[in-house]
mmCIF file with all atom_site columns, C-alpha atoms in Angstrom:
data_model
loop_
_atom_site.group_PDB
_atom_site.id
_atom_site.type_symbol
_atom_site.label_atom_id
_atom_site.label_alt_id
_atom_site.label_comp_id
_atom_site.label_asym_id
_atom_site.label_entity_id
_atom_site.label_seq_id
_atom_site.pdbx_PDB_ins_code
_atom_site.Cartn_x
_atom_site.Cartn_y
_atom_site.Cartn_z
_atom_site.occupancy
_atom_site.B_iso_or_equiv
_atom_site.pdbx_formal_charge
_atom_site.auth_seq_id
_atom_site.auth_comp_id
_atom_site.auth_asym_id
_atom_site.auth_atom_id
_atom_site.pdbx_PDB_model_num
ATOM 1   C CA . UNK A 1 1   ? 60.649 55.624 -16.638 1.00 84.00 ? 152 UNK A CA 1
ATOM 2   C CA . UNK A 1 2   ? 56.799 55.263 -16.436 1.00 89.00 ? 153 UNK A CA 1
ATOM 3   C CA . UNK A 1 3   ? 54.775 58.398 -15.714 1.00 93.00 ? 154 UNK A CA 1
ATOM 4   C CA . UNK A 1 4   ? 51.184 58.276 -14.365 1.00 94.00 ? 155 UNK A CA 1
ATOM 5   C CA . UNK A 1 5   ? 48.793 61.264 -14.013 1.00 96.00 ? 156 UNK A CA 1
ATOM 6   C CA . UNK A 1 6   ? 46.480 61.147 -10.931 1.00 96.00 ? 157 UNK A CA 1
ATOM 7   C CA . UNK A 1 7   ? 44.099 63.638 -9.458  1.00 97.00 ? 158 UNK A CA 1
ATOM 8   C CA . UNK A 1 8   ? 43.382 64.234 -5.785  1.00 97.00 ? 159 UNK A CA 1
ATOM 9   C CA . UNK A 1 9   ? 40.661 65.971 -3.679  1.00 96.00 ? 160 UNK A CA 1
ATOM 10  C CA . UNK A 1 10  ? 39.116 65.629 -0.214  1.00 96.00 ? 161 UNK A CA 1
ATOM 11  C CA . UNK A 1 11  ? 35.518 65.724 0.796   1.00 94.00 ? 162 UNK A CA 1
ATOM 12  C CA . UNK A 1 12  ? 33.999 66.645 4.096   1.00 93.00 ? 163 UNK A CA 1
ATOM 13  C CA . UNK A 1 13  ? 31.143 64.400 5.249   1.00 91.00 ? 164 UNK A CA 1
ATOM 14  C CA . UNK A 1 14  ? 29.572 64.296 8.694   1.00 85.00 ? 165 UNK A CA 1
ATOM 15  C CA . UNK A 1 15  ? 26.529 63.931 10.928  1.00 79.00 ? 166 UNK A CA 1
ATOM 16  C CA . UNK A 1 16  ? 24.875 66.902 9.146   1.00 75.00 ? 167 UNK A CA 1
ATOM 17  C CA . UNK A 1 17  ? 22.683 65.045 6.733   1.00 72.00 ? 168 UNK A CA 1
ATOM 18  C CA . UNK A 1 18  ? 22.878 65.363 2.887   1.00 76.00 ? 169 UNK A CA 1
ATOM 19  C CA . UNK A 1 19  ? 19.342 65.910 1.724   1.00 74.00 ? 170 UNK A CA 1
ATOM 20  C CA . UNK A 1 20  ? 18.000 65.290 -1.744  1.00 72.00 ? 171 UNK A CA 1
ATOM 21  C CA . UNK A 1 21  ? 14.506 65.496 -3.241  1.00 78.00 ? 172 UNK A CA 1
ATOM 22  C CA . UNK A 1 22  ? 12.649 62.211 -3.603  1.00 73.00 ? 173 UNK A CA 1
ATOM 23  C CA . UNK A 1 23  ? 9.548  61.127 -5.420  1.00 80.00 ? 174 UNK A CA 1
ATOM 24  C CA . UNK A 1 24  ? 6.456  60.508 -3.282  1.00 78.00 ? 175 UNK A CA 1
ATOM 25  C CA . UNK A 1 25  ? 2.747  59.811 -4.022  1.00 86.00 ? 176 UNK A CA 1
ATOM 26  C CA . UNK A 1 26  ? 0.673  62.877 -4.496  1.00 88.00 ? 177 UNK A CA 1
ATOM 27  C CA . UNK A 1 27  ? -0.529 64.260 -1.174  1.00 87.00 ? 178 UNK A CA 1
ATOM 28  C CA . UNK A 1 28  ? 2.224  62.364 0.773   1.00 84.00 ? 179 UNK A CA 1
ATOM 29  C CA . UNK A 1 29  ? 5.067  64.414 2.074   1.00 81.00 ? 180 UNK A CA 1
ATOM 30  C CA . UNK A 1 30  ? 8.304  62.343 2.410   1.00 76.00 ? 181 UNK A CA 1
ATOM 31  C CA . UNK A 1 31  ? 10.453 62.764 5.530   1.00 72.00 ? 182 UNK A CA 1
ATOM 32  C CA . UNK A 1 32  ? 14.074 62.287 6.206   1.00 67.00 ? 183 UNK A CA 1
ATOM 33  C CA . UNK A 1 33  ? 15.373 62.047 9.768   1.00 67.00 ? 184 UNK A CA 1
ATOM 34  C CA . UNK A 1 34  ? 18.082 64.430 10.560  1.00 65.00 ? 185 UNK A CA 1
ATOM 35  C CA . UNK A 1 35  ? 19.785 66.155 13.521  1.00 67.00 ? 186 UNK A CA 1
ATOM 36  C CA . UNK A 1 36  ? 22.372 68.711 12.479  1.00 70.00 ? 187 UNK A CA 1
ATOM 37  C CA . UNK A 1 37  ? 25.557 67.902 14.374  1.00 73.00 ? 188 UNK A CA 1
ATOM 38  C CA . UNK A 1 38  ? 28.834 69.391 13.237  1.00 81.00 ? 189 UNK A CA 1
ATOM 39  C CA . UNK A 1 39  ? 31.120 66.368 13.493  1.00 85.00 ? 190 UNK A CA 1
ATOM 40  C CA . UNK A 1 40  ? 33.123 65.479 10.419  1.00 90.00 ? 191 UNK A CA 1
ATOM 41  C CA . UNK A 1 41  ? 35.036 62.805 8.556   1.00 94.00 ? 192 UNK A CA 1
ATOM 42  C CA . UNK A 1 42  ? 37.151 63.644 5.599   1.00 96.00 ? 193 UNK A CA 1
ATOM 43  C CA . UNK A 1 43  ? 37.324 61.340 2.584   1.00 96.00 ? 194 UNK A CA 1
ATOM 44  C CA . UNK A 1 44  ? 40.482 61.548 0.580   1.00 97.00 ? 195 UNK A CA 1
ATOM 45  C CA . UNK A 1 45  ? 40.250 60.411 -3.063  1.00 97.00 ? 196 UNK A CA 1
ATOM 46  C CA . UNK A 1 46  ? 43.182 59.770 -5.341  1.00 98.00 ? 197 UNK A CA 1
ATOM 47  C CA . UNK A 1 47  ? 41.935 58.814 -8.894  1.00 97.00 ? 198 UNK A CA 1
ATOM 48  C CA . UNK A 1 48  ? 43.691 57.911 -12.115 1.00 97.00 ? 199 UNK A CA 1
ATOM 49  C CA . UNK A 1 49  ? 41.060 58.888 -14.656 1.00 96.00 ? 200 UNK A CA 1
ATOM 50  C CA . UNK A 1 50  ? 42.751 57.087 -17.536 1.00 94.00 ? 201 UNK A CA 1
ATOM 51  C CA . UNK A 1 51  ? 42.259 53.664 -15.859 1.00 95.00 ? 202 UNK A CA 1
ATOM 52  C CA . UNK A 1 52  ? 39.613 54.261 -13.280 1.00 95.00 ? 203 UNK A CA 1
ATOM 53  C CA . UNK A 1 53  ? 41.888 53.258 -10.330 1.00 96.00 ? 204 UNK A CA 1
ATOM 54  C CA . UNK A 1 54  ? 41.214 54.914 -7.033  1.00 98.00 ? 205 UNK A CA 1
ATOM 55  C CA . UNK A 1 55  ? 42.908 54.956 -3.636  1.00 97.00 ? 206 UNK A CA 1
ATOM 56  C CA . UNK A 1 56  ? 40.808 56.078 -0.689  1.00 98.00 ? 207 UNK A CA 1
ATOM 57  C CA . UNK A 1 57  ? 41.565 57.237 2.785   1.00 97.00 ? 208 UNK A CA 1
ATOM 58  C CA . UNK A 1 58  ? 39.156 58.267 5.492   1.00 96.00 ? 209 UNK A CA 1
ATOM 59  C CA . UNK A 1 59  ? 40.393 60.542 8.313   1.00 95.00 ? 210 UNK A CA 1
ATOM 60  C CA . UNK A 1 60  ? 39.002 62.761 11.027  1.00 92.00 ? 211 UNK A CA 1
ATOM 61  C CA . UNK A 1 61  ? 40.753 65.981 10.024  1.00 92.00 ? 212 UNK A CA 1
ATOM 62  C CA . UNK A 1 62  ? 42.757 67.989 7.520   1.00 93.00 ? 213 UNK A CA 1
ATOM 63  C CA . UNK A 1 63  ? 46.282 69.428 8.143   1.00 95.00 ? 214 UNK A CA 1
ATOM 64  C CA . UNK A 1 64  ? 49.710 69.463 6.635   1.00 96.00 ? 215 UNK A CA 1
ATOM 65  C CA . UNK A 1 65  ? 51.127 66.587 8.737   1.00 96.00 ? 216 UNK A CA 1
ATOM 66  C CA . UNK A 1 66  ? 48.199 64.376 7.900   1.00 96.00 ? 217 UNK A CA 1
ATOM 67  C CA . UNK A 1 67  ? 48.443 65.216 4.222   1.00 96.00 ? 218 UNK A CA 1
ATOM 68  C CA . UNK A 1 68  ? 52.209 64.462 4.215   1.00 97.00 ? 219 UNK A CA 1
ATOM 69  C CA . UNK A 1 69  ? 51.380 61.010 5.713   1.00 97.00 ? 220 UNK A CA 1
ATOM 70  C CA . UNK A 1 70  ? 48.626 60.448 3.132   1.00 97.00 ? 221 UNK A CA 1
ATOM 71  C CA . UNK A 1 71  ? 51.015 61.366 0.219   1.00 97.00 ? 222 UNK A CA 1
ATOM 72  C CA . UNK A 1 72  ? 53.552 58.862 1.601   1.00 97.00 ? 223 UNK A CA 1
ATOM 73  C CA . UNK A 1 73  ? 50.931 56.109 1.880   1.00 97.00 ? 224 UNK A CA 1
ATOM 74  C CA . UNK A 1 74  ? 49.621 56.955 -1.600  1.00 98.00 ? 225 UNK A CA 1
ATOM 75  C CA . UNK A 1 75  ? 53.145 56.909 -3.162  1.00 97.00 ? 226 UNK A CA 1
ATOM 76  C CA . UNK A 1 76  ? 53.780 53.522 -1.570  1.00 97.00 ? 227 UNK A CA 1
ATOM 77  C CA . UNK A 1 77  ? 50.468 52.089 -2.762  1.00 96.00 ? 228 UNK A CA 1
ATOM 78  C CA . UNK A 1 78  ? 51.052 53.062 -6.417  1.00 96.00 ? 229 UNK A CA 1
ATOM 79  C CA . UNK A 1 79  ? 54.791 52.441 -6.421  1.00 95.00 ? 230 UNK A CA 1
ATOM 80  C CA . UNK A 1 80  ? 55.992 56.028 -6.892  1.00 95.00 ? 231 UNK A CA 1
ATOM 81  C CA . UNK A 1 81  ? 59.707 56.401 -6.471  1.00 94.00 ? 232 UNK A CA 1
ATOM 82  C CA . UNK A 1 82  ? 62.986 56.435 -8.403  1.00 94.00 ? 233 UNK A CA 1
ATOM 83  C CA . UNK A 1 83  ? 61.611 54.076 -11.016 1.00 94.00 ? 234 UNK A CA 1
ATOM 84  C CA . UNK A 1 84  ? 58.080 55.484 -11.378 1.00 96.00 ? 235 UNK A CA 1
ATOM 85  C CA . UNK A 1 85  ? 57.001 59.105 -11.612 1.00 96.00 ? 236 UNK A CA 1
ATOM 86  C CA . UNK A 1 86  ? 53.478 60.155 -10.529 1.00 97.00 ? 237 UNK A CA 1
ATOM 87  C CA . UNK A 1 87  ? 52.079 63.535 -11.302 1.00 96.00 ? 238 UNK A CA 1
ATOM 88  C CA . UNK A 1 88  ? 49.300 64.446 -8.820  1.00 97.00 ? 239 UNK A CA 1
ATOM 89  C CA . UNK A 1 89  ? 46.862 67.248 -9.878  1.00 96.00 ? 240 UNK A CA 1
ATOM 90  C CA . UNK A 1 90  ? 45.244 69.033 -6.913  1.00 95.00 ? 241 UNK A CA 1
ATOM 91  C CA . UNK A 1 91  ? 43.835 72.333 -5.767  1.00 94.00 ? 242 UNK A CA 1
ATOM 92  C CA . UNK A 1 92  ? 45.767 74.893 -3.847  1.00 91.00 ? 243 UNK A CA 1
ATOM 93  C CA . UNK A 1 93  ? 44.293 74.332 -0.283  1.00 90.00 ? 244 UNK A CA 1
ATOM 94  C CA . UNK A 1 94  ? 46.565 75.637 2.471   1.00 89.00 ? 245 UNK A CA 1
ATOM 95  C CA . UNK A 1 95  ? 47.732 72.217 3.581   1.00 90.00 ? 246 UNK A CA 1
ATOM 96  C CA . UNK A 1 96  ? 48.546 71.251 -0.036  1.00 91.00 ? 247 UNK A CA 1
ATOM 97  C CA . UNK A 1 97  ? 50.971 74.227 -0.443  1.00 91.00 ? 248 UNK A CA 1
ATOM 98  C CA . UNK A 1 98  ? 52.387 74.535 3.042   1.00 92.00 ? 249 UNK A CA 1
ATOM 99  C CA . UNK A 1 99  ? 56.150 75.025 3.376   1.00 94.00 ? 250 UNK A CA 1
ATOM 100 C CA . UNK A 1 100 ? 56.512 72.050 5.702   1.00 95.00 ? 251 UNK A CA 1
ATOM 101 C CA . UNK A 1 101 ? 54.636 69.581 3.429   1.00 95.00 ? 252 UNK A CA 1
ATOM 102 C CA . UNK A 1 102 ? 56.669 66.425 2.739   1.00 96.00 ? 253 UNK A CA 1
ATOM 103 C CA . UNK A 1 103 ? 56.289 65.141 -0.814  1.00 97.00 ? 254 UNK A CA 1
ATOM 104 C CA . UNK A 1 104 ? 57.770 61.646 -1.315  1.00 97.00 ? 255 UNK A CA 1
ATOM 105 C CA . UNK A 1 105 ? 60.256 60.878 -4.012  1.00 96.00 ? 256 UNK A CA 1
ATOM 106 C CA . UNK A 1 106 ? 58.633 60.089 -7.361  1.00 96.00 ? 257 UNK A CA 1
ATOM 107 C CA . UNK A 1 107 ? 55.650 62.243 -6.680  1.00 97.00 ? 258 UNK A CA 1
ATOM 108 C CA . UNK A 1 108 ? 55.205 65.687 -8.249  1.00 97.00 ? 259 UNK A CA 1
ATOM 109 C CA . UNK A 1 109 ? 52.349 68.033 -7.261  1.00 97.00 ? 260 UNK A CA 1
ATOM 110 C CA . UNK A 1 110 ? 50.758 70.166 -10.001 1.00 96.00 ? 261 UNK A CA 1
ATOM 111 C CA . UNK A 1 111 ? 48.249 72.743 -8.906  1.00 96.00 ? 262 UNK A CA 1
ATOM 112 C CA . UNK A 1 112 ? 45.073 73.820 -10.666 1.00 93.00 ? 263 UNK A CA 1
ATOM 113 C CA . UNK A 1 113 ? 44.180 77.459 -11.073 1.00 92.00 ? 264 UNK A CA 1
ATOM 114 C CA . UNK A 1 114 ? 42.237 78.874 -8.124  1.00 90.00 ? 265 UNK A CA 1
ATOM 115 C CA . UNK A 1 115 ? 38.376 78.525 -8.117  1.00 88.00 ? 266 UNK A CA 1
ATOM 116 C CA . UNK A 1 116 ? 38.369 75.834 -10.862 1.00 87.00 ? 267 UNK A CA 1
ATOM 117 C CA . UNK A 1 117 ? 36.673 72.742 -9.408  1.00 85.00 ? 268 UNK A CA 1
ATOM 118 C CA . UNK A 1 118 ? 35.016 72.080 -12.790 1.00 90.00 ? 269 UNK A CA 1
ATOM 119 C CA . UNK A 1 119 ? 38.386 70.942 -14.238 1.00 91.00 ? 270 UNK A CA 1
ATOM 120 C CA . UNK A 1 120 ? 39.233 68.772 -11.256 1.00 94.00 ? 271 UNK A CA 1
ATOM 121 C CA . UNK A 1 121 ? 38.447 65.088 -12.081 1.00 95.00 ? 272 UNK A CA 1
ATOM 122 C CA . UNK A 1 122 ? 38.547 63.984 -8.441  1.00 95.00 ? 273 UNK A CA 1
ATOM 123 C CA . UNK A 1 123 ? 35.590 66.345 -7.701  1.00 95.00 ? 274 UNK A CA 1
ATOM 124 C CA . UNK A 1 124 ? 33.425 64.017 -9.722  1.00 95.00 ? 275 UNK A CA 1
ATOM 125 C CA . UNK A 1 125 ? 33.970 61.249 -7.235  1.00 96.00 ? 276 UNK A CA 1
ATOM 126 C CA . UNK A 1 126 ? 31.832 62.827 -4.528  1.00 95.00 ? 277 UNK A CA 1
ATOM 127 C CA . UNK A 1 127 ? 28.329 62.343 -6.021  1.00 94.00 ? 278 UNK A CA 1
ATOM 128 C CA . UNK A 1 128 ? 29.357 58.588 -6.294  1.00 95.00 ? 279 UNK A CA 1
ATOM 129 C CA . UNK A 1 129 ? 30.507 58.423 -2.696  1.00 95.00 ? 280 UNK A CA 1
ATOM 130 C CA . UNK A 1 130 ? 27.455 60.318 -1.399  1.00 93.00 ? 281 UNK A CA 1
ATOM 131 C CA . UNK A 1 131 ? 24.938 57.921 -2.892  1.00 91.00 ? 282 UNK A CA 1
ATOM 132 C CA . UNK A 1 132 ? 24.489 55.529 0.085   1.00 90.00 ? 283 UNK A CA 1
ATOM 133 C CA . UNK A 1 133 ? 24.348 58.366 2.698   1.00 89.00 ? 284 UNK A CA 1
ATOM 134 C CA . UNK A 1 134 ? 21.880 60.735 1.068   1.00 86.00 ? 285 UNK A CA 1
ATOM 135 C CA . UNK A 1 135 ? 18.710 61.117 3.155   1.00 83.00 ? 286 UNK A CA 1
ATOM 136 C CA . UNK A 1 136 ? 20.241 58.828 5.822   1.00 85.00 ? 287 UNK A CA 1
ATOM 137 C CA . UNK A 1 137 ? 20.637 59.525 9.487   1.00 85.00 ? 288 UNK A CA 1
ATOM 138 C CA . UNK A 1 138 ? 23.830 58.408 11.307  1.00 88.00 ? 289 UNK A CA 1
ATOM 139 C CA . UNK A 1 139 ? 23.983 58.340 15.053  1.00 88.00 ? 290 UNK A CA 1
ATOM 140 C CA . UNK A 1 140 ? 27.790 58.352 15.162  1.00 91.00 ? 291 UNK A CA 1
ATOM 141 C CA . UNK A 1 141 ? 30.837 59.015 12.979  1.00 91.00 ? 292 UNK A CA 1
ATOM 142 C CA . UNK A 1 142 ? 31.661 55.304 13.306  1.00 95.00 ? 293 UNK A CA 1
ATOM 143 C CA . UNK A 1 143 ? 28.415 54.361 11.498  1.00 94.00 ? 294 UNK A CA 1
ATOM 144 C CA . UNK A 1 144 ? 29.122 56.838 8.758   1.00 93.00 ? 295 UNK A CA 1
ATOM 145 C CA . UNK A 1 145 ? 32.654 55.543 8.516   1.00 95.00 ? 296 UNK A CA 1
ATOM 146 C CA . UNK A 1 146 ? 31.467 51.935 7.973   1.00 96.00 ? 297 UNK A CA 1
ATOM 147 C CA . UNK A 1 147 ? 29.023 52.978 5.218   1.00 95.00 ? 298 UNK A CA 1
ATOM 148 C CA . UNK A 1 148 ? 31.681 55.164 3.481   1.00 95.00 ? 299 UNK A CA 1
ATOM 149 C CA . UNK A 1 149 ? 34.279 52.388 3.669   1.00 96.00 ? 300 UNK A CA 1
ATOM 150 C CA . UNK A 1 150 ? 31.983 49.837 2.112   1.00 97.00 ? 301 UNK A CA 1
ATOM 151 C CA . UNK A 1 151 ? 31.032 52.344 -0.679  1.00 96.00 ? 302 UNK A CA 1
ATOM 152 C CA . UNK A 1 152 ? 34.680 53.104 -1.354  1.00 97.00 ? 303 UNK A CA 1
ATOM 153 C CA . UNK A 1 153 ? 35.459 49.367 -1.592  1.00 97.00 ? 304 UNK A CA 1
ATOM 154 C CA . UNK A 1 154 ? 32.681 48.867 -4.095  1.00 96.00 ? 305 UNK A CA 1
ATOM 155 C CA . UNK A 1 155 ? 33.704 51.872 -6.155  1.00 96.00 ? 306 UNK A CA 1
ATOM 156 C CA . UNK A 1 156 ? 37.365 50.674 -6.226  1.00 96.00 ? 307 UNK A CA 1
ATOM 157 C CA . UNK A 1 157 ? 36.086 47.445 -7.838  1.00 96.00 ? 308 UNK A CA 1
ATOM 158 C CA . UNK A 1 158 ? 34.087 49.419 -10.435 1.00 96.00 ? 309 UNK A CA 1
ATOM 159 C CA . UNK A 1 159 ? 36.825 51.118 -12.510 1.00 96.00 ? 310 UNK A CA 1
ATOM 160 C CA . UNK A 1 160 ? 34.540 51.546 -15.566 1.00 96.00 ? 311 UNK A CA 1
ATOM 161 C CA . UNK A 1 161 ? 32.223 53.749 -13.501 1.00 96.00 ? 312 UNK A CA 1
ATOM 162 C CA . UNK A 1 162 ? 35.070 55.725 -12.057 1.00 97.00 ? 313 UNK A CA 1
ATOM 163 C CA . UNK A 1 163 ? 36.614 56.239 -15.485 1.00 95.00 ? 314 UNK A CA 1
ATOM 164 C CA . UNK A 1 164 ? 33.185 57.276 -16.979 1.00 95.00 ? 315 UNK A CA 1
ATOM 165 C CA . UNK A 1 165 ? 32.847 60.013 -14.300 1.00 95.00 ? 316 UNK A CA 1
ATOM 166 C CA . UNK A 1 166 ? 36.398 61.331 -14.095 1.00 95.00 ? 317 UNK A CA 1
ATOM 167 C CA . UNK A 1 167 ? 38.018 60.947 -17.555 1.00 93.00 ? 318 UNK A CA 1
ATOM 168 C CA . UNK A 1 168 ? 37.542 64.305 -19.187 1.00 90.00 ? 319 UNK A CA 1
ATOM 169 C CA . UNK A 1 169 ? 38.134 64.464 -22.966 1.00 89.00 ? 320 UNK A CA 1
ATOM 170 C CA . UNK A 1 170 ? 41.215 66.650 -22.537 1.00 86.00 ? 321 UNK A CA 1
ATOM 171 C CA . UNK A 1 171 ? 42.749 64.480 -19.752 1.00 86.00 ? 322 UNK A CA 1
ATOM 172 C CA . UNK A 1 172 ? 45.715 62.269 -20.782 1.00 84.00 ? 323 UNK A CA 1
ATOM 173 C CA . UNK A 1 173 ? 44.113 59.014 -21.945 1.00 79.00 ? 324 UNK A CA 1
ATOM 174 C CA . UNK A 1 174 ? 47.250 56.833 -22.173 1.00 70.00 ? 325 UNK A CA 1
ATOM 175 C CA . UNK A 1 175 ? 47.686 54.030 -19.693 1.00 57.00 ? 326 UNK A CA 1
#
């Protein structure tokens, strides 16, 4: 039976801008429009570091019922079931460990130690997904959703870049 090792994490993005320093001519102060509004989208990223495959979902919240549905969709997408075993490495967020979480057949959850994001390959996806939204102003969550969806599509087609960012030397390298 084939076994694949994947990693998972979620990332909160919203109408509160992500600001970064930028170069500007001496004496010129760069500006970035912003209006802090606390409305959020959540980007869910499943990554297989050995190959650079990614599966993305964008939603407007986080909870156990939604996470159960995402696990079912992910399992169907990658073919997890009685003939294929998928180990999913993730953190111990409350909705990941809830008693009423429904884990599909063929999917096994393995939890990282607390406070250890540096060993989570999926954490390395977020600088890549943030790139087109840094120093940008979005009027609505729908505008942000469109930009994120396009970025996720382009990253899904660039498995070499995903692998370069997420494949740690100690992570299983077999395909």
